[in-house]
mmCIF file of C-alpha atoms in Angstrom:
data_model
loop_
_atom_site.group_PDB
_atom_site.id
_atom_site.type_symbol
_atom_site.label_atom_id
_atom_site.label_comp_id
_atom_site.label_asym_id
_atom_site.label_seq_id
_atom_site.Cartn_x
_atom_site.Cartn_y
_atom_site.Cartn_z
ATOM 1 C CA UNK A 1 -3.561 -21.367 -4.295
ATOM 2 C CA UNK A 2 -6.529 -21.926 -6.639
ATOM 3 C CA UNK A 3 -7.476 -19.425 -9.021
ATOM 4 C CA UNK A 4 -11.189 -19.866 -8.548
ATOM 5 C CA UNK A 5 -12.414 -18.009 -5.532
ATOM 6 C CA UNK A 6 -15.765 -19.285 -5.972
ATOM 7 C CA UNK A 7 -17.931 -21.751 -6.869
ATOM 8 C CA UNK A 8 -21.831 -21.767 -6.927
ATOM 9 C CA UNK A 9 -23.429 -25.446 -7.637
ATOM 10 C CA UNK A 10 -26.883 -25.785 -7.699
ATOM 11 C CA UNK A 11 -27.991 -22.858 -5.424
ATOM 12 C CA UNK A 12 -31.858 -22.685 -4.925
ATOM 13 C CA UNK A 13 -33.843 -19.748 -3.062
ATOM 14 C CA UNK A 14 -37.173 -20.136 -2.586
ATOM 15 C CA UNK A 15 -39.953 -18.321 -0.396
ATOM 16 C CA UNK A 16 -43.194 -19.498 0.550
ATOM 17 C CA UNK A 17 -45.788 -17.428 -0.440
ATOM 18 C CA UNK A 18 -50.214 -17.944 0.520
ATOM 19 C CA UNK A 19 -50.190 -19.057 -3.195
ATOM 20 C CA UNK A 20 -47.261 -21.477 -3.205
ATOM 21 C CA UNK A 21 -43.699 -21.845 -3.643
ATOM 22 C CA UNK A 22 -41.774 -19.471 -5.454
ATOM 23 C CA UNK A 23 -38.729 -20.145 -6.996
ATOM 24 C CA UNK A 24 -36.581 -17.081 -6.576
ATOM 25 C CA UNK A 25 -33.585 -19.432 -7.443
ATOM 26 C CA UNK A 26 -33.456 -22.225 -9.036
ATOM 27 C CA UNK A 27 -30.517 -24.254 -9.629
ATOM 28 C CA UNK A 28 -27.907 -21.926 -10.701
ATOM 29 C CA UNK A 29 -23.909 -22.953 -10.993
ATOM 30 C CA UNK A 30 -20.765 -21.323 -11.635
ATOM 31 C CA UNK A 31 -17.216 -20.577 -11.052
ATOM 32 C CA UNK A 32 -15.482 -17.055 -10.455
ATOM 33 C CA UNK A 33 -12.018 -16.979 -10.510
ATOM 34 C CA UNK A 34 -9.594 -14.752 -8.535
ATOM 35 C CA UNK A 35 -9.733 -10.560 -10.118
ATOM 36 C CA UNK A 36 -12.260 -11.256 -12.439
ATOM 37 C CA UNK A 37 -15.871 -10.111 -12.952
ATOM 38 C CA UNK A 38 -19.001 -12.066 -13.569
ATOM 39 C CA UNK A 39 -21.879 -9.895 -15.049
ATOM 40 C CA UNK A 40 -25.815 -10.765 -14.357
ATOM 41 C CA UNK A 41 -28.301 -10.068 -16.436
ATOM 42 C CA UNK A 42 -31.771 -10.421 -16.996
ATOM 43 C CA UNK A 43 -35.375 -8.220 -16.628
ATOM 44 C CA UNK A 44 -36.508 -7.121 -13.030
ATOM 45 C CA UNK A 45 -37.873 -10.478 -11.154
ATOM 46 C CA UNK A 46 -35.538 -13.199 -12.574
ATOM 47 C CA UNK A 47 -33.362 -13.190 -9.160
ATOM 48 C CA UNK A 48 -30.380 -11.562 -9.818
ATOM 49 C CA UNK A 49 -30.140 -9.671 -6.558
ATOM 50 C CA UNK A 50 -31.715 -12.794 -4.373
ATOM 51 C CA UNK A 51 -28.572 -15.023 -6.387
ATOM 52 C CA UNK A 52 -26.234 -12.048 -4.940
ATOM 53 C CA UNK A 53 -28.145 -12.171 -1.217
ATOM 54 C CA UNK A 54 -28.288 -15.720 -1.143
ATOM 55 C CA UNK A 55 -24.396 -16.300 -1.912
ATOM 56 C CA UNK A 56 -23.372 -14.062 0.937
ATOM 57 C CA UNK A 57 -26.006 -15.417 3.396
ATOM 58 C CA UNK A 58 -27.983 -12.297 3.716
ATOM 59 C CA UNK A 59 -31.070 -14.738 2.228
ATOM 60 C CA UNK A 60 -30.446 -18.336 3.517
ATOM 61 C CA UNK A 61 -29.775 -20.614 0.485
ATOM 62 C CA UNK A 62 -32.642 -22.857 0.357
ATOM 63 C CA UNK A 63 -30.362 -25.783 -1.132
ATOM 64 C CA UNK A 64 -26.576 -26.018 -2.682
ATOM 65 C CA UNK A 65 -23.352 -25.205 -2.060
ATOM 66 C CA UNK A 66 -21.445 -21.952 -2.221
ATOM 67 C CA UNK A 67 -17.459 -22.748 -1.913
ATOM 68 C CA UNK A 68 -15.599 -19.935 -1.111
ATOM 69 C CA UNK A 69 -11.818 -20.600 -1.372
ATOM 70 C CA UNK A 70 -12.758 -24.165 -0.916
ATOM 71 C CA UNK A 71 -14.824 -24.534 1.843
ATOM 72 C CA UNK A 72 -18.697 -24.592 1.618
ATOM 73 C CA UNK A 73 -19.950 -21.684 3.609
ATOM 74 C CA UNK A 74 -23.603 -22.595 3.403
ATOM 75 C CA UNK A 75 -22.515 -25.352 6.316
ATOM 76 C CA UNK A 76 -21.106 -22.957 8.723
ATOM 77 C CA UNK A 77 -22.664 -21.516 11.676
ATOM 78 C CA UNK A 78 -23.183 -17.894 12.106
ATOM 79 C CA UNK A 79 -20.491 -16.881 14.518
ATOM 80 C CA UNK A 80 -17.995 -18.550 11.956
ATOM 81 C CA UNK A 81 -20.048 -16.923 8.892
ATOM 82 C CA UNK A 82 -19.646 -12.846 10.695
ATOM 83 C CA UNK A 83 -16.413 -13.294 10.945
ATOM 84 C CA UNK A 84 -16.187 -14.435 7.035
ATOM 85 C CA UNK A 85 -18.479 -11.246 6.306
ATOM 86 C CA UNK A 86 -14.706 -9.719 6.222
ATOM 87 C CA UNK A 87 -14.096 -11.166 3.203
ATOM 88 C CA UNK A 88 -17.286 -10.807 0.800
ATOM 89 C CA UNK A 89 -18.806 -7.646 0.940
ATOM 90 C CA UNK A 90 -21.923 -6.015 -0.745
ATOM 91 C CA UNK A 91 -22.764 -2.533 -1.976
ATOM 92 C CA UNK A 92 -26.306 -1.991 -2.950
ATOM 93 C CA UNK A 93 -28.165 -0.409 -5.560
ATOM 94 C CA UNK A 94 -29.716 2.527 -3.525
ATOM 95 C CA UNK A 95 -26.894 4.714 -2.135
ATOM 96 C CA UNK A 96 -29.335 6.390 -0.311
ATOM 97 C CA UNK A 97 -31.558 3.810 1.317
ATOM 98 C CA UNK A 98 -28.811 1.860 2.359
ATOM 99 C CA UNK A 99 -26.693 4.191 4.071
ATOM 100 C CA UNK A 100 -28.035 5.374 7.779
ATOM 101 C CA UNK A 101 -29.541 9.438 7.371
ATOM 102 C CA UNK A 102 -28.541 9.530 11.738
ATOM 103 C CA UNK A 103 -24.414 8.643 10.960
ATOM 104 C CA UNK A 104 -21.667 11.023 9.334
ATOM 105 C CA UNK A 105 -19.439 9.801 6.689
ATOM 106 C CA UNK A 106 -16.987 9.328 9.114
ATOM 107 C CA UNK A 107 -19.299 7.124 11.358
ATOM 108 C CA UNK A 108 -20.950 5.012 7.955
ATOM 109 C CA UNK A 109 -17.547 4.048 7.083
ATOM 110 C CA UNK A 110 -16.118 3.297 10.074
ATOM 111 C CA UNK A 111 -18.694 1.014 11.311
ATOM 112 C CA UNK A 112 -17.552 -2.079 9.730
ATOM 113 C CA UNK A 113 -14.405 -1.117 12.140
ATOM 114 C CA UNK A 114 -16.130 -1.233 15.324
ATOM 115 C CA UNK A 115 -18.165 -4.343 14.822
ATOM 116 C CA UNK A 116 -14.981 -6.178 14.012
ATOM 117 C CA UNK A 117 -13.543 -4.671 17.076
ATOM 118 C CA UNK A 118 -10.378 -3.518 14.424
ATOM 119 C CA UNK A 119 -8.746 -0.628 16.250
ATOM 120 C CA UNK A 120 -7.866 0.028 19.748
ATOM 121 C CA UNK A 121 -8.049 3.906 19.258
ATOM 122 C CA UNK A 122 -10.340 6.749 17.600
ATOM 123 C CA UNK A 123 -7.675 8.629 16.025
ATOM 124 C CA UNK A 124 -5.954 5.152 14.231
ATOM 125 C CA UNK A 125 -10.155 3.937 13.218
ATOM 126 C CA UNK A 126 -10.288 7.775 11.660
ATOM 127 C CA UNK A 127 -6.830 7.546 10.147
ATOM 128 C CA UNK A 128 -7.955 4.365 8.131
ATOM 129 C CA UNK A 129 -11.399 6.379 6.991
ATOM 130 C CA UNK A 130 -9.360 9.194 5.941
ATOM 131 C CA UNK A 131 -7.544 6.993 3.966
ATOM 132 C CA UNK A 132 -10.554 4.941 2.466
ATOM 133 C CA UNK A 133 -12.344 8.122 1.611
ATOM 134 C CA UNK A 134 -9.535 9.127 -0.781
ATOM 135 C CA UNK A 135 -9.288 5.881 -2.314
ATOM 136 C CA UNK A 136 -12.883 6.593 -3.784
ATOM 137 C CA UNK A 137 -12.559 10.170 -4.323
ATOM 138 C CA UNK A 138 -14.004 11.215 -1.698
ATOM 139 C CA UNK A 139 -12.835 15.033 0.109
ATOM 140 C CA UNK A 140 -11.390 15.119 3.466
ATOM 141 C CA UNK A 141 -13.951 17.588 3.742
ATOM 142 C CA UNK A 142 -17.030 15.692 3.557
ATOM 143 C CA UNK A 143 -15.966 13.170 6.598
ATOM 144 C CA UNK A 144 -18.457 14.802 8.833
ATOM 145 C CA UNK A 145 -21.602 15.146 6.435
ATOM 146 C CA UNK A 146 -24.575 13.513 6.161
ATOM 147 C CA UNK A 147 -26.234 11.256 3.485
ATOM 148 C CA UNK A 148 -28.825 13.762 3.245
ATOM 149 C CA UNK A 149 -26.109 16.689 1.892
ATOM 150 C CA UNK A 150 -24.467 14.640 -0.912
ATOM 151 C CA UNK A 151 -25.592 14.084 -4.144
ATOM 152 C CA UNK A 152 -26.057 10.356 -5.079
ATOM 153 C CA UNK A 153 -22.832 9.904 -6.526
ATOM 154 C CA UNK A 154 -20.889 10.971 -3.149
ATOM 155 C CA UNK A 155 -22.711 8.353 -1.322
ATOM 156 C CA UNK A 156 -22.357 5.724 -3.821
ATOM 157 C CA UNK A 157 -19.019 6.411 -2.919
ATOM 158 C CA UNK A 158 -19.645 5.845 0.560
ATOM 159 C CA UNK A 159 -20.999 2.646 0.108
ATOM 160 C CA UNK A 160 -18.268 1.579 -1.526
ATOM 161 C CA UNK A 161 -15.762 2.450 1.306
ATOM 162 C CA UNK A 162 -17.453 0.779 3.362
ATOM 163 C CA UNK A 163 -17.818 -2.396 1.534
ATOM 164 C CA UNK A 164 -13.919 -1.857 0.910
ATOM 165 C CA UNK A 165 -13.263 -0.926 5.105
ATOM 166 C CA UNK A 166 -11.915 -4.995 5.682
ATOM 167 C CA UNK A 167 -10.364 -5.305 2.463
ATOM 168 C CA UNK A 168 -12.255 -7.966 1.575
ATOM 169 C CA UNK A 169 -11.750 -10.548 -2.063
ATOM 170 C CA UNK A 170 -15.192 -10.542 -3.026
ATOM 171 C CA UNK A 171 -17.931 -7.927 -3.730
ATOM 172 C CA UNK A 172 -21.737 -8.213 -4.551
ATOM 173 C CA UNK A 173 -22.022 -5.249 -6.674
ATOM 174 C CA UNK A 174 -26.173 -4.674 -6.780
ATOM 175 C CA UNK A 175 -26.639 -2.532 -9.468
ATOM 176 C CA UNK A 176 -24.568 -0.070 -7.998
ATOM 177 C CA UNK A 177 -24.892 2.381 -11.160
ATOM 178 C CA UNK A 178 -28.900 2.105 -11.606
ATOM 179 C CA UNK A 179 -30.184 5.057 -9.297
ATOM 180 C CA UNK A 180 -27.834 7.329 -10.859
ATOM 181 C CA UNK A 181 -27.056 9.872 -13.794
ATOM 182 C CA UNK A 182 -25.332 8.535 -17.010
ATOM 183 C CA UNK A 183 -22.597 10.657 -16.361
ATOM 184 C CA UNK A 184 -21.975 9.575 -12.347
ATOM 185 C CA UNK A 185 -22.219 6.547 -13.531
ATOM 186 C CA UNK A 186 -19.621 6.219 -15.722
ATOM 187 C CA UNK A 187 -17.238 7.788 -12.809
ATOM 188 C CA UNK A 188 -18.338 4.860 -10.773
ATOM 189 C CA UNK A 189 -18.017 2.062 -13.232
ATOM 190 C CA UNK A 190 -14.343 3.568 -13.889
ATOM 191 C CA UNK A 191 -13.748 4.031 -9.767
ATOM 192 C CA UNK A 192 -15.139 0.113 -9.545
ATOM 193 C CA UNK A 193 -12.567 -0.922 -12.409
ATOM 194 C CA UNK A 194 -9.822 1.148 -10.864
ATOM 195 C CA UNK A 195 -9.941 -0.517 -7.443
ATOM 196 C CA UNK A 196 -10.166 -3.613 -8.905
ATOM 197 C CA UNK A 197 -6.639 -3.784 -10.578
ATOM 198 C CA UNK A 198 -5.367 -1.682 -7.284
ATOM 199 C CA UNK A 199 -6.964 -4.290 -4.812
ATOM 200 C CA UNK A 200 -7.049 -7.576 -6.878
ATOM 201 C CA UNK A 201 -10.471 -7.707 -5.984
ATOM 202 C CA UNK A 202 -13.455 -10.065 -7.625
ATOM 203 C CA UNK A 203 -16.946 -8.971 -8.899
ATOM 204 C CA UNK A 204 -20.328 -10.629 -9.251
ATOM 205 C CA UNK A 205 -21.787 -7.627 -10.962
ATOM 206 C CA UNK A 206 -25.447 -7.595 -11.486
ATOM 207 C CA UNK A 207 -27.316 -5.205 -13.548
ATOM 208 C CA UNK A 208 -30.178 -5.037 -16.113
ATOM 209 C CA UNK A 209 -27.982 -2.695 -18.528
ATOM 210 C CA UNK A 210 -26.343 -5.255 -21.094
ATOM 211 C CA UNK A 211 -24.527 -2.421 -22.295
ATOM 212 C CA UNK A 212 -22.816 -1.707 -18.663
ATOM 213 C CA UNK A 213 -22.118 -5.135 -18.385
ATOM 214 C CA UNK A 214 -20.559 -5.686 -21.566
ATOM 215 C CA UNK A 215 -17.389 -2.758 -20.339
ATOM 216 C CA UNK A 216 -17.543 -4.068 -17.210
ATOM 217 C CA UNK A 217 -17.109 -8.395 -16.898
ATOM 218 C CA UNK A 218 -14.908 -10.674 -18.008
ATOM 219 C CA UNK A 219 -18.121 -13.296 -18.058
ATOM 220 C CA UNK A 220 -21.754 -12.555 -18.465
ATOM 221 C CA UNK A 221 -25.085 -14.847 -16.798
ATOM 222 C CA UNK A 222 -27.822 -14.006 -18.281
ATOM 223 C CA UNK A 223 -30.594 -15.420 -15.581
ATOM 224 C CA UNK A 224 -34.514 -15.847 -16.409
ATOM 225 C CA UNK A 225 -37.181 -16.727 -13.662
ATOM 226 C CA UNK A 226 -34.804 -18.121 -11.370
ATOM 227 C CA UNK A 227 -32.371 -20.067 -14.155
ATOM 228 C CA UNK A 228 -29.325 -19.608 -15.985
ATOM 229 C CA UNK A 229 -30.410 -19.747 -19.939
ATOM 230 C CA UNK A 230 -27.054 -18.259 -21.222
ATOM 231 C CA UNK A 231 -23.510 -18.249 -20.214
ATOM 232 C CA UNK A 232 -20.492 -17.113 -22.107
ATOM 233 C CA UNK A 233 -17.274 -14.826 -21.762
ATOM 234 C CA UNK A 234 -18.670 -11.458 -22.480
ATOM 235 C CA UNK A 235 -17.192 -11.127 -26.019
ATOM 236 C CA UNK A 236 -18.759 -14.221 -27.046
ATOM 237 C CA UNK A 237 -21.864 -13.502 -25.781
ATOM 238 C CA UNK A 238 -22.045 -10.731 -27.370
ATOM 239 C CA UNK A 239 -20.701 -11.327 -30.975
ATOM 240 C CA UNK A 240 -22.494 -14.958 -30.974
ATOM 241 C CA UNK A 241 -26.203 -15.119 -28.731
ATOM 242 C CA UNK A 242 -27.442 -18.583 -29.159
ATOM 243 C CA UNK A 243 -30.360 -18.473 -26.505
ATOM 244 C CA UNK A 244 -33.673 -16.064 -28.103
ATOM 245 C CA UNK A 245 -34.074 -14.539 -24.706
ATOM 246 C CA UNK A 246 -30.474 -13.047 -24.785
ATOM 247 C CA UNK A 247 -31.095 -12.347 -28.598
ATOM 248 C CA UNK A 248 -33.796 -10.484 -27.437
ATOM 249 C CA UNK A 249 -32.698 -8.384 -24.657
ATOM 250 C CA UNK A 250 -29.400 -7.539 -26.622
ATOM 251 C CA UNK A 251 -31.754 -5.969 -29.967
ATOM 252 C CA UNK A 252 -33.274 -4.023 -26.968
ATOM 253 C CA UNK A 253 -29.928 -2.091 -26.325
ATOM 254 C CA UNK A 254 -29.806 1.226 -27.903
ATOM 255 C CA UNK A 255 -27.682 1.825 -30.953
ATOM 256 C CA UNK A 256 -25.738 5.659 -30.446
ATOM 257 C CA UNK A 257 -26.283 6.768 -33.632
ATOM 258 C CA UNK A 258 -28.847 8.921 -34.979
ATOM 259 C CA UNK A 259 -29.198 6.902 -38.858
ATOM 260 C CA UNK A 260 -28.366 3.586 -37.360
ATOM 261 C CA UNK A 261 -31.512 0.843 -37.763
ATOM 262 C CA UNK A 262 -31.314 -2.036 -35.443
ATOM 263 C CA UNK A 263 -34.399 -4.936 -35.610
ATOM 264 C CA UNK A 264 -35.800 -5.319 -32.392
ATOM 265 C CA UNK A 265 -37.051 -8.368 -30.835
ATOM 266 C CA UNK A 266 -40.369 -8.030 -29.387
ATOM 267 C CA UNK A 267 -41.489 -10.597 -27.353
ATOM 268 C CA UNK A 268 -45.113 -12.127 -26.938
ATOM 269 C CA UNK A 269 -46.806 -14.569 -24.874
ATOM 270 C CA UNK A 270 -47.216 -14.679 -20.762
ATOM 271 C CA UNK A 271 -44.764 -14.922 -18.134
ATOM 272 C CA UNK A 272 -44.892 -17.934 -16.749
ATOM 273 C CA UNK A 273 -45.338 -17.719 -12.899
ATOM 274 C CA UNK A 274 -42.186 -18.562 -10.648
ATOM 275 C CA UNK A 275 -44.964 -19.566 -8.053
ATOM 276 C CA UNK A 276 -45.066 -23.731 -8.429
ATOM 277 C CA UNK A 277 -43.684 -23.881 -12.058
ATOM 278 C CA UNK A 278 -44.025 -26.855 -14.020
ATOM 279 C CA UNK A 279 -41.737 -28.789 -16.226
ATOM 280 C CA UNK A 280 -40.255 -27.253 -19.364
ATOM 281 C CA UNK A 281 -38.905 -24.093 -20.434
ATOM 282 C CA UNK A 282 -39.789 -21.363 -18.444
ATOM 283 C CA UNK A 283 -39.189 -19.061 -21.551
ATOM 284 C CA UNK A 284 -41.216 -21.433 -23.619
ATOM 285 C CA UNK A 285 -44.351 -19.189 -23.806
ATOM 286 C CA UNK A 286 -42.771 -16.021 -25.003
ATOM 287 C CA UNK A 287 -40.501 -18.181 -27.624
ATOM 288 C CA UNK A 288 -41.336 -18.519 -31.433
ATOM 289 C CA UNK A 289 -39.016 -21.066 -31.958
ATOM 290 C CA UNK A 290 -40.801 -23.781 -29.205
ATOM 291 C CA UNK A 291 -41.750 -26.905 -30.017
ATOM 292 C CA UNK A 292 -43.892 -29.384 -27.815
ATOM 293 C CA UNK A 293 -40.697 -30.667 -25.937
ATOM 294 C CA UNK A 294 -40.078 -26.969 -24.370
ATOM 295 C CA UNK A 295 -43.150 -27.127 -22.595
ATOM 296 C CA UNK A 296 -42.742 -31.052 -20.995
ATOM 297 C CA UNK A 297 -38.908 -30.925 -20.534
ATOM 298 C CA UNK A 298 -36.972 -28.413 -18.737
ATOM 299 C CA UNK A 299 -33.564 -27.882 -20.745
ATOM 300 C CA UNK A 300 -30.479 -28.937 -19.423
ATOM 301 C CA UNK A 301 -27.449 -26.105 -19.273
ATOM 302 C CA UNK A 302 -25.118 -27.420 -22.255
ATOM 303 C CA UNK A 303 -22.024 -26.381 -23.188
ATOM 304 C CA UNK A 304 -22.306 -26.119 -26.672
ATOM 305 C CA UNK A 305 -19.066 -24.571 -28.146
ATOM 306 C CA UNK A 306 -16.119 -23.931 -25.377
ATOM 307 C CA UNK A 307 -17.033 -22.250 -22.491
ATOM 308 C CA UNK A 308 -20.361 -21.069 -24.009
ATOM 309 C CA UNK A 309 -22.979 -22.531 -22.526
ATOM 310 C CA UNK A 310 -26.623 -22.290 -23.413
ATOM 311 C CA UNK A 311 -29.823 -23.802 -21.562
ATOM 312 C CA UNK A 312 -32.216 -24.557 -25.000
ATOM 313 C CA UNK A 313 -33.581 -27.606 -26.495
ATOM 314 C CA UNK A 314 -32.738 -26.288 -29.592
ATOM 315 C CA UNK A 315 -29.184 -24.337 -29.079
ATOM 316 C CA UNK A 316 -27.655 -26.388 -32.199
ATOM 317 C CA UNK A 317 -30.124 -25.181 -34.864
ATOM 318 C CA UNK A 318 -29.788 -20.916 -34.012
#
């Protein structure tokens, strides 16, 4: 059995839009291997989630392939694809939002059970939820509450059950910690690690916190407008940033100290629109190391030292 579960190459998501195209997605590769985590990064708008959506279908890839334990699941049909759903699983940023306010606990979890037509009988469907909601610390108690009652944490909780209900190998993790209190959130990041060893189970984790994603992948993305620009094992990323926009976002993470001086980054210049871009470096106008080239040539993703890869004209001279 291969240790890479899977492999992205050359995904592209784009909408259509009463100004033109925009490029949600736009060519991004990788491989995940089996139990490990691969972080996301970048500022709100630079597709992290759509990347997530897209993989597992829930947005249909506009081009490329997603290979899932070797077989491209961007060619199957949809009957084939629901039963697949199994497998890769999501839970999304809002705990709240994305749980239904009309179903118990009990019901919310189990659901995934009756649209896979799992158990013959009520009592061996509540047996399994029983069993679920202690696996994320959640007390017998609670199975016939609703969202509304909890506290944010609880039904983060929730969603996780129920993204862990048909044991699946792969989870979308949306920035599951966002939309909740530093301190809840640290119980969640350490419930997400926990099942992970338990279950053997593999993350794409996506976030905007480069200080969450640091503790919590094995490899970090760091995405802008649609594109990979950076990607490295998280240690290396993080002792050695080659590309300015991640030198930039990590001088933006605060230092826990109360003498400590850390030089921020600040960068300048416009966005450039995802709607119809042109050639070049999409980071090229907020960048004060780019040179005519950046804004004529779009950069190729190059490994420059092993397994660090950067997407820069000028990776070599930083």
């Amino acid at each position: 059995m291969s240790d890479i579960l899977l492999e992205v190459r050359d995904l592209k998501k784009y909408f259509q839009t009463p100004a033109g195209t925009l490029h949600a997605v736009d060519g991004l590769s990788f491989k995940l291997e089996r139990g490990k985590t691969l972080g996301v990064v970048g500022e709100s708008g630079c597709g992290k989630s759509t990347t997530g959506r897209a993989i597992l279908r829930l947005h249909e890839p506009t081009s490329g392939e997603v290979i899932f334990e070797g077989r491209d699941i961007t060619k199957i049909s949809a009957k084939e694809m629901q039963k697949l759903r199994s497998e890769m699983q999501i839970i999304f940023q809002d705990p709240f939002a994305s749980l239904n306010p009309r179903k118990s606990v009990s019901e919310i979890i189990g659901e995934p059970f009756r649209l896979h037509k799992v158990y013959k009988t009520k009592a061996e469907k509540n047996r399994r939820v029983l069993e679920l909601m202690e696996l994320v610390g959640l007390s017998e108690r609670l199975v016939n509450t609703y969202p509304h009652e909890l506290d944010g944490g609880r039904r983060q909780r929730i969603g996780i059950a129920r993204a862990l209900a048909m044991n699946p190998k792969f989870i979308v993790c949306d920035e599951p910690v966002s939309a909740l209190d530093v301190s809840i959130q640290a119980q969640i990041l350490n419930l997400l690690k926990d099942l992970q060893k338990e279950l053997g189970l593999t993350y794409m984790f996506i976030t905007h916190d480069l200080s969450v994603v640091n503790y919590f992948s094995d490899e970090i993305v760091v995405m802008y407008l649609g594109q990979v620009v950076e990607h490295a094992e998280s240690e290396a990323l993080f002792a050695h940033p080659t590309h300015p926009y991640t030198k930039a976002l990590l001088s933006a993470i605060p230092v826990p100290s109360l003498g400590a001086k850390k030089e921020r980054i600040l960068l300048k210049g416009e966005i450039t629109s995802p709607i119809n871009p042109k050639p070049g470096c999409r980071f090229a106008p907020r960048c004060e190391y780019a040179k005519e080239c950046c804004f004529e040539q779009s950069p190729e993703l190059k490994e420059t030292v092993q397994g660090h890869h950067v997407a820069c004209h000028f990776s070599n001279v930083f």
